[in-house]
PDB file of C-alpha atoms in Angstrom:
ATOM      1  CA  MET A   1     -33.968  64.918 -37.271  1.00  0.00           C
ATOM      2  CA  PRO A   2     -34.858  68.382 -36.275  1.00  0.00           C
ATOM      3  CA  ALA A   3     -31.789  71.041 -35.690  1.00  0.00           C
ATOM      4  CA  GLY A   4     -31.385  71.067 -32.244  1.00  0.00           C
ATOM      5  CA  GLN A   5     -31.869  67.570 -31.270  1.00  0.00           C
ATOM      6  CA  PRO A   6     -29.220  65.222 -32.824  1.00  0.00           C
ATOM      7  CA  PHE A   7     -29.912  62.473 -30.193  1.00  0.00           C
ATOM      8  CA  SER A   8     -33.843  62.823 -29.529  1.00  0.00           C
ATOM      9  CA  SER A   9     -33.872  59.017 -30.633  1.00  0.00           C
ATOM     10  CA  TYR A  10     -31.086  58.096 -28.289  1.00  0.00           C
ATOM     11  CA  ARG A  11     -33.694  57.043 -24.726  1.00  0.00           C
ATOM     12  CA  THR A  12     -30.997  55.911 -21.355  1.00  0.00           C
ATOM     13  CA  ARG A  13     -33.280  53.186 -19.745  1.00  0.00           C
ATOM     14  CA  PRO A  14     -34.575  54.763 -16.409  1.00  0.00           C
ATOM     15  CA  PRO A  15     -32.544  54.210 -13.198  1.00  0.00           C
ATOM     16  CA  GLY A  16     -34.762  52.271 -11.929  1.00  0.00           C
ATOM     17  CA  GLN A  17     -34.647  49.257 -14.818  1.00  0.00           C
ATOM     18  CA  ARG A  18     -31.083  49.670 -13.935  1.00  0.00           C
ATOM     19  CA  THR A  19     -30.685  49.284 -10.036  1.00  0.00           C
ATOM     20  CA  ASN A  20     -33.518  46.084 -10.446  1.00  0.00           C
ATOM     21  CA  ARG A  21     -31.217  44.167 -12.864  1.00  0.00           C
ATOM     22  CA  LEU A  22     -27.991  44.934 -10.471  1.00  0.00           C
ATOM     23  CA  VAL A  23     -30.499  43.040  -7.777  1.00  0.00           C
ATOM     24  CA  ILE A  24     -31.799  40.652  -9.398  1.00  0.00           C
ATOM     25  CA  ALA A  25     -27.130  39.638 -10.810  1.00  0.00           C
ATOM     26  CA  ALA A  26     -26.614  40.362  -6.485  1.00  0.00           C
ATOM     27  CA  ILE A  27     -29.131  37.286  -5.934  1.00  0.00           C
ATOM     28  CA  VAL A  28     -28.481  35.177  -8.077  1.00  0.00           C
ATOM     29  CA  LEU A  29     -25.090  35.668  -6.699  1.00  0.00           C
ATOM     30  CA  ILE A  30     -25.834  35.311  -3.556  1.00  0.00           C
ATOM     31  CA  LEU A  31     -27.975  32.136  -4.279  1.00  0.00           C
ATOM     32  CA  LEU A  32     -24.833  30.603  -5.930  1.00  0.00           C
ATOM     33  CA  GLY A  33     -22.333  30.760  -3.709  1.00  0.00           C
ATOM     34  CA  ILE A  34     -24.926  30.005  -0.567  1.00  0.00           C
ATOM     35  CA  VAL A  35     -25.205  26.208  -3.210  1.00  0.00           C
ATOM     36  CA  GLY A  36     -21.661  26.150  -3.769  1.00  0.00           C
ATOM     37  CA  GLY A  37     -21.736  26.569  -0.173  1.00  0.00           C
ATOM     38  CA  LEU A  38     -23.444  23.785   0.832  1.00  0.00           C
ATOM     39  CA  TRP A  39     -22.144  21.776  -1.848  1.00  0.00           C
ATOM     40  CA  LEU A  40     -19.007  22.192  -0.017  1.00  0.00           C
ATOM     41  CA  TYR A  41     -19.913  21.710   3.088  1.00  0.00           C
ATOM     42  CA  LEU A  42     -21.118  18.351   2.505  1.00  0.00           C
ATOM     43  CA  TYR A  43     -18.224  17.005   0.094  1.00  0.00           C
ATOM     44  CA  PHE A  44     -16.508  17.561   3.307  1.00  0.00           C
ATOM     45  CA  LYS A  45     -18.648  15.747   5.960  1.00  0.00           C
ATOM     46  CA  ALA A  46     -18.688  13.196   3.377  1.00  0.00           C
ATOM     47  CA  LEU A  47     -15.363  12.708   3.279  1.00  0.00           C
ATOM     48  CA  GLU A  48     -15.311  13.592   7.436  1.00  0.00           C
ATOM     49  CA  LYS A  49     -17.658  10.509   8.129  1.00  0.00           C
ATOM     50  CA  PRO A  50     -16.533   7.293   7.311  1.00  0.00           C
ATOM     51  CA  TYR A  51     -18.847   5.124   7.082  1.00  0.00           C
ATOM     52  CA  ARG A  52     -22.585   5.132   4.951  1.00  0.00           C
ATOM     53  CA  ASP A  53     -25.905   3.647   5.650  1.00  0.00           C
ATOM     54  CA  VAL A  54     -26.836   1.026   4.334  1.00  0.00           C
ATOM     55  CA  GLN A  55     -30.527  -0.334   5.412  1.00  0.00           C
ATOM     56  CA  GLY A  56     -29.872   1.151   8.578  1.00  0.00           C
ATOM     57  CA  TYR A  57     -25.864  -0.695   8.979  1.00  0.00           C
ATOM     58  CA  ARG A  58     -22.951   1.088   8.838  1.00  0.00           C
ATOM     59  CA  VAL A  59     -20.685   0.422   5.540  1.00  0.00           C
ATOM     60  CA  PRO A  60     -17.245   1.233   5.410  1.00  0.00           C
ATOM     61  CA  ALA A  61     -17.065   5.166   3.315  1.00  0.00           C
ATOM     62  CA  ASP A  62     -15.169   4.630  -0.382  1.00  0.00           C
ATOM     63  CA  HIS A  63     -12.976   6.810   1.216  1.00  0.00           C
ATOM     64  CA  ALA A  64     -11.959   4.476   3.967  1.00  0.00           C
ATOM     65  CA  LEU A  65     -10.859   1.573   1.809  1.00  0.00           C
ATOM     66  CA  ARG A  66      -8.712   3.746  -0.398  1.00  0.00           C
ATOM     67  CA  ALA A  67      -6.550   4.554   2.458  1.00  0.00           C
ATOM     68  CA  PHE A  68      -6.779   1.192   3.989  1.00  0.00           C
ATOM     69  CA  LEU A  69      -5.137   0.100   0.320  1.00  0.00           C
ATOM     70  CA  ARG A  70      -2.564   1.839   0.240  1.00  0.00           C
ATOM     71  CA  GLN A  71      -0.967   0.595   3.284  1.00  0.00           C
ATOM     72  CA  GLY A  72       1.956  -1.060   2.858  1.00  0.00           C
ATOM     73  CA  ASP A  73       1.431  -4.101  -0.008  1.00  0.00           C
ATOM     74  CA  ASN A  74      -2.822  -4.145   0.913  1.00  0.00           C
ATOM     75  CA  ARG A  75      -3.411  -3.276  -2.730  1.00  0.00           C
ATOM     76  CA  THR A  76      -1.056  -5.717  -4.267  1.00  0.00           C
ATOM     77  CA  ARG A  77      -2.634  -8.285  -2.091  1.00  0.00           C
ATOM     78  CA  MET A  78      -6.374  -7.262  -3.226  1.00  0.00           C
ATOM     79  CA  LYS A  79      -5.368  -7.606  -6.936  1.00  0.00           C
ATOM     80  CA  ALA A  80      -4.336 -10.741  -6.477  1.00  0.00           C
ATOM     81  CA  LEU A  81      -7.338 -11.503  -5.015  1.00  0.00           C
ATOM     82  CA  GLU A  82      -9.058 -10.133  -7.259  1.00  0.00           C
ATOM     83  CA  GLY A  83      -6.873 -11.975  -9.525  1.00  0.00           C
ATOM     84  CA  TYR A  84      -7.654 -15.843  -8.435  1.00  0.00           C
ATOM     85  CA  LEU A  85     -11.811 -15.143  -7.773  1.00  0.00           C
ATOM     86  CA  ARG A  86     -11.597 -14.382 -11.651  1.00  0.00           C
ATOM     87  CA  ALA A  87      -9.618 -17.587 -12.020  1.00  0.00           C
ATOM     88  CA  GLU A  88     -11.776 -19.559 -10.647  1.00  0.00           C
ATOM     89  CA  GLY A  89     -14.601 -18.483 -12.124  1.00  0.00           C
ATOM     90  CA  ALA A  90     -16.358 -16.643  -8.953  1.00  0.00           C
ATOM     91  CA  GLY A  91     -14.419 -13.183 -10.291  1.00  0.00           C
ATOM     92  CA  ASP A  92     -17.368 -10.979 -11.151  1.00  0.00           C
ATOM     93  CA  VAL A  93     -19.931 -11.278  -8.155  1.00  0.00           C
ATOM     94  CA  VAL A  94     -18.050  -8.646  -6.122  1.00  0.00           C
ATOM     95  CA  GLU A  95     -15.299  -5.902  -5.908  1.00  0.00           C
ATOM     96  CA  ALA A  96     -12.512  -8.283  -3.784  1.00  0.00           C
ATOM     97  CA  GLY A  97     -12.097  -4.936  -1.520  1.00  0.00           C
ATOM     98  CA  VAL A  98     -15.734  -5.371   0.154  1.00  0.00           C
ATOM     99  CA  LEU A  99     -15.283  -9.065   1.081  1.00  0.00           C
ATOM    100  CA  PHE A 100     -12.355  -6.563   3.265  1.00  0.00           C
ATOM    101  CA  ARG A 101     -15.196  -6.448   5.605  1.00  0.00           C
ATOM    102  CA  GLN A 102     -14.814  -6.574   8.761  1.00  0.00           C
ATOM    103  CA  GLY A 103     -17.872  -5.921   9.852  1.00  0.00           C
ATOM    104  CA  SER A 104     -20.228  -3.170  10.655  1.00  0.00           C
ATOM    105  CA  ASP A 105     -19.940  -2.720  14.554  1.00  0.00           C
ATOM    106  CA  TRP A 106     -16.197  -1.750  14.319  1.00  0.00           C
ATOM    107  CA  LEU A 107     -16.799   1.822  15.664  1.00  0.00           C
ATOM    108  CA  ASP A 108     -18.852   0.224  18.322  1.00  0.00           C
ATOM    109  CA  ILE A 109     -15.864  -1.973  19.268  1.00  0.00           C
ATOM    110  CA  ASN A 110     -12.535  -0.650  18.459  1.00  0.00           C
ATOM    111  CA  GLU A 111     -11.084  -2.520  15.802  1.00  0.00           C
ATOM    112  CA  PRO A 112     -10.951  -2.145  12.105  1.00  0.00           C
ATOM    113  CA  PRO A 113     -12.939  -1.405   9.358  1.00  0.00           C
ATOM    114  CA  PHE A 114     -11.048  -3.956   7.162  1.00  0.00           C
ATOM    115  CA  ALA A 115      -8.853  -7.003   6.931  1.00  0.00           C
ATOM    116  CA  ILE A 116      -7.224  -9.283   3.965  1.00  0.00           C
ATOM    117  CA  PRO A 117      -7.580 -13.379   4.532  1.00  0.00           C
ATOM    118  CA  PRO A 118      -4.354 -15.264   4.814  1.00  0.00           C
ATOM    119  CA  ARG A 119      -4.265 -17.396   0.824  1.00  0.00           C
ATOM    120  CA  ARG A 120      -4.562 -20.032   2.377  1.00  0.00           C
ATOM    121  CA  GLN A 121      -8.319 -19.619   3.419  1.00  0.00           C
ATOM    122  CA  TRP A 122      -8.805 -18.157   0.365  1.00  0.00           C
ATOM    123  CA  GLU A 123     -10.658 -21.230  -1.485  1.00  0.00           C
ATOM    124  CA  ASN A 124     -13.481 -20.998   0.979  1.00  0.00           C
ATOM    125  CA  MET A 125     -15.061 -18.072  -0.981  1.00  0.00           C
ATOM    126  CA  VAL A 126     -15.586 -18.790  -4.182  1.00  0.00           C
ATOM    127  CA  ASN A 127     -18.393 -20.873  -3.284  1.00  0.00           C
ATOM    128  CA  THR A 128     -20.083 -18.698  -1.364  1.00  0.00           C
ATOM    129  CA  LEU A 129     -19.486 -16.018  -4.253  1.00  0.00           C
ATOM    130  CA  ALA A 130     -21.031 -18.646  -6.349  1.00  0.00           C
ATOM    131  CA  LEU A 131     -24.415 -19.494  -4.308  1.00  0.00           C
ATOM    132  CA  VAL A 132     -24.596 -15.522  -4.014  1.00  0.00           C
ATOM    133  CA  ARG A 133     -24.210 -14.895  -8.100  1.00  0.00           C
ATOM    134  CA  ASP A 134     -26.562 -17.669  -9.142  1.00  0.00           C
ATOM    135  CA  GLU A 135     -29.410 -18.218  -6.243  1.00  0.00           C
ATOM    136  CA  LEU A 136     -29.348 -16.034  -3.759  1.00  0.00           C
ATOM    137  CA  VAL A 137     -29.702 -12.523  -6.136  1.00  0.00           C
ATOM    138  CA  PRO A 138     -31.969 -13.833  -8.583  1.00  0.00           C
ATOM    139  CA  ALA A 139     -34.256 -14.269  -6.227  1.00  0.00           C
ATOM    140  CA  ILE A 140     -34.139 -11.570  -3.882  1.00  0.00           C
ATOM    141  CA  GLY A 141     -32.794  -9.480  -5.681  1.00  0.00           C
ATOM    142  CA  PRO A 142     -29.077  -6.614  -5.171  1.00  0.00           C
ATOM    143  CA  VAL A 143     -27.351  -6.984  -1.462  1.00  0.00           C
ATOM    144  CA  GLU A 144     -24.828  -5.455   0.292  1.00  0.00           C
ATOM    145  CA  ILE A 145     -21.882  -6.864   2.402  1.00  0.00           C
ATOM    146  CA  LEU A 146     -22.107  -5.756   5.342  1.00  0.00           C
ATOM    147  CA  SER A 147     -19.549  -8.514   6.468  1.00  0.00           C
ATOM    148  CA  ALA A 148     -16.930 -10.722   5.734  1.00  0.00           C
ATOM    149  CA  TYR A 149     -13.827 -11.429   6.330  1.00  0.00           C
ATOM    150  CA  ARG A 150     -12.286 -10.529  10.472  1.00  0.00           C
ATOM    151  CA  THR A 151     -10.256 -11.435  12.907  1.00  0.00           C
ATOM    152  CA  ASP A 152     -10.049 -13.499  16.065  1.00  0.00           C
ATOM    153  CA  SER A 153     -10.100 -10.132  17.698  1.00  0.00           C
ATOM    154  CA  TYR A 154     -13.118  -8.898  15.734  1.00  0.00           C
ATOM    155  CA  ASN A 155     -14.778 -11.651  16.004  1.00  0.00           C
ATOM    156  CA  ARG A 156     -14.767 -12.372  19.676  1.00  0.00           C
ATOM    157  CA  LYS A 157     -15.102  -7.838  20.351  1.00  0.00           C
ATOM    158  CA  GLY A 158     -18.240  -8.440  17.795  1.00  0.00           C
ATOM    159  CA  GLY A 159     -19.171 -11.204  19.952  1.00  0.00           C
ATOM    160  CA  GLY A 160     -19.180 -13.629  16.810  1.00  0.00           C
ATOM    161  CA  ALA A 161     -19.257 -17.208  17.557  1.00  0.00           C
ATOM    162  CA  GLY A 162     -16.241 -19.634  18.158  1.00  0.00           C
ATOM    163  CA  GLY A 163     -17.002 -21.420  15.363  1.00  0.00           C
ATOM    164  CA  SER A 164     -17.862 -18.282  12.899  1.00  0.00           C
ATOM    165  CA  LYS A 165     -17.143 -19.238   9.265  1.00  0.00           C
ATOM    166  CA  HIS A 166     -16.200 -15.610   8.850  1.00  0.00           C
ATOM    167  CA  ARG A 167     -12.700 -16.210  10.248  1.00  0.00           C
ATOM    168  CA  GLU A 168     -12.334 -19.231   7.084  1.00  0.00           C
ATOM    169  CA  PHE A 169     -13.902 -16.475   4.900  1.00  0.00           C
ATOM    170  CA  CYS A 170     -16.109 -18.619   4.262  1.00  0.00           C
ATOM    171  CA  GLY A 171     -19.459 -16.401   5.376  1.00  0.00           C
ATOM    172  CA  LEU A 172     -21.350 -13.589   4.571  1.00  0.00           C
ATOM    173  CA  ASP A 173     -23.231 -11.137   6.274  1.00  0.00           C
ATOM    174  CA  LEU A 174     -25.774  -9.488   4.001  1.00  0.00           C
ATOM    175  CA  VAL A 175     -28.659  -7.388   3.415  1.00  0.00           C
ATOM    176  CA  PRO A 176     -31.098  -6.666   0.371  1.00  0.00           C
ATOM    177  CA  LEU A 177     -30.997  -3.480  -1.231  1.00  0.00           C
ATOM    178  CA  SER A 178     -34.846  -3.872  -2.829  1.00  0.00           C
ATOM    179  CA  ASN A 179     -37.626  -3.184  -0.953  1.00  0.00           C
ATOM    180  CA  ILE A 180     -38.020  -6.130   0.029  1.00  0.00           C
ATOM    181  CA  SER A 181     -40.005  -7.038   3.397  1.00  0.00           C
ATOM    182  CA  HIS A 182     -38.707  -8.973   6.499  1.00  0.00           C
ATOM    183  CA  LYS A 183     -41.616 -11.625   6.157  1.00  0.00           C
ATOM    184  CA  GLU A 184     -40.645 -12.613   2.241  1.00  0.00           C
ATOM    185  CA  LEU A 185     -36.923 -12.615   3.327  1.00  0.00           C
ATOM    186  CA  VAL A 186     -37.241 -15.249   5.716  1.00  0.00           C
ATOM    187  CA  GLU A 187     -39.335 -17.358   3.416  1.00  0.00           C
ATOM    188  CA  GLU A 188     -37.507 -16.234  -0.153  1.00  0.00           C
ATOM    189  CA  LEU A 189     -33.812 -17.613   2.367  1.00  0.00           C
ATOM    190  CA  LYS A 190     -35.626 -19.926   3.523  1.00  0.00           C
ATOM    191  CA  MET A 191     -36.975 -21.471   0.318  1.00  0.00           C
ATOM    192  CA  LEU A 192     -33.322 -21.582  -0.570  1.00  0.00           C
ATOM    193  CA  HIS A 193     -31.937 -23.282   2.160  1.00  0.00           C
ATOM    194  CA  ALA A 194     -34.060 -25.926   1.595  1.00  0.00           C
ATOM    195  CA  ARG A 195     -34.060 -26.446  -2.384  1.00  0.00           C
ATOM    196  CA  LEU A 196     -29.944 -26.041  -2.111  1.00  0.00           C
ATOM    197  CA  GLY A 197     -28.913 -26.600   1.271  1.00  0.00           C
ATOM    198  CA  GLU A 198     -27.542 -29.651   2.465  1.00  0.00           C
ATOM    199  CA  PRO A 199     -26.043 -30.513  -1.588  1.00  0.00           C
ATOM    200  CA  SER A 200     -24.342 -26.957  -1.098  1.00  0.00           C
ATOM    201  CA  ARG A 201     -22.970 -27.319   2.249  1.00  0.00           C
ATOM    202  CA  MET A 202     -25.084 -23.414   2.787  1.00  0.00           C
ATOM    203  CA  GLY A 203     -25.300 -22.213   6.369  1.00  0.00           C
ATOM    204  CA  LEU A 204     -27.963 -19.900   6.769  1.00  0.00           C
ATOM    205  CA  GLY A 205     -28.958 -17.621   9.106  1.00  0.00           C
ATOM    206  CA  ILE A 206     -31.452 -15.056   9.875  1.00  0.00           C
ATOM    207  CA  TYR A 207     -31.473 -11.698  12.326  1.00  0.00           C
ATOM    208  CA  SER A 208     -33.324  -9.073  12.718  1.00  0.00           C
ATOM    209  CA  ASN A 209     -34.299  -6.683  10.226  1.00  0.00           C
ATOM    210  CA  VAL A 210     -33.508  -7.782   6.997  1.00  0.00           C
ATOM    211  CA  ARG A 211     -29.505  -8.866   7.898  1.00  0.00           C
ATOM    212  CA  PHE A 212     -29.127 -12.067   7.065  1.00  0.00           C
ATOM    213  CA  HIS A 213     -25.462 -14.529   7.074  1.00  0.00           C
ATOM    214  CA  ILE A 214     -24.448 -17.180   3.774  1.00  0.00           C
ATOM    215  CA  ASP A 215     -21.782 -19.752   3.677  1.00  0.00           C
ATOM    216  CA  THR A 216     -21.579 -22.602   2.677  1.00  0.00           C
ATOM    217  CA  CYS A 217     -18.711 -24.021   4.674  1.00  0.00           C
ATOM    218  CA  GLY A 218     -21.230 -26.953   7.177  1.00  0.00           C
ATOM    219  CA  TYR A 219     -25.019 -27.435   6.427  1.00  0.00           C
ATOM    220  CA  ARG A 220     -27.053 -25.775   9.128  1.00  0.00           C
ATOM    221  CA  SER A 221     -29.543 -22.925   9.597  1.00  0.00           C
ATOM    222  CA  TRP A 222     -30.011 -20.372  13.269  1.00  0.00           C
TER     223      TRP A 222
END
């Protein structure tokens, strides 16, 4: 090493290079902050929203069900329903909580989104759930429950029929989760009703879009 140049082998980074790295780091931090802020915004908005959209219909959000189950002995009653359905061989069809959904228009009619059916009516749902599992899902694919049990008040305000099987905890309003068309859905449901309707006492109602009703408390269709 030549005398007088003891540090000639050490090279400092050019000032411009250091500046560029600082700018890049600042941009990355800003972008992370924006993404994190957006995620938090969407998360809290989702918590505020009492429903999620399924095929154009409003289904009560999961956090709304959790809030309902924290009230009184609702969780205990749900566990009792779960145990009953398991004992009757229909506990593997849906989670018991979705059977408390009254309908998709609770916000419009100012009624609670959930209600628990009385114990004396639980047996009415067993055959309906078995029909969903054994015949309906194999024909059209997975389905989402929009409405199961309804109180008299909800049924009246929602324009339900006076003899609605929802009031007896026997009927379900459903939508398919697949991309099946209305025409294809109607064809499948009518074939199912023609084959199983009378022996299973299947009631079938077909509505607009892809919403439909089934129950096992009276052979009929509309």
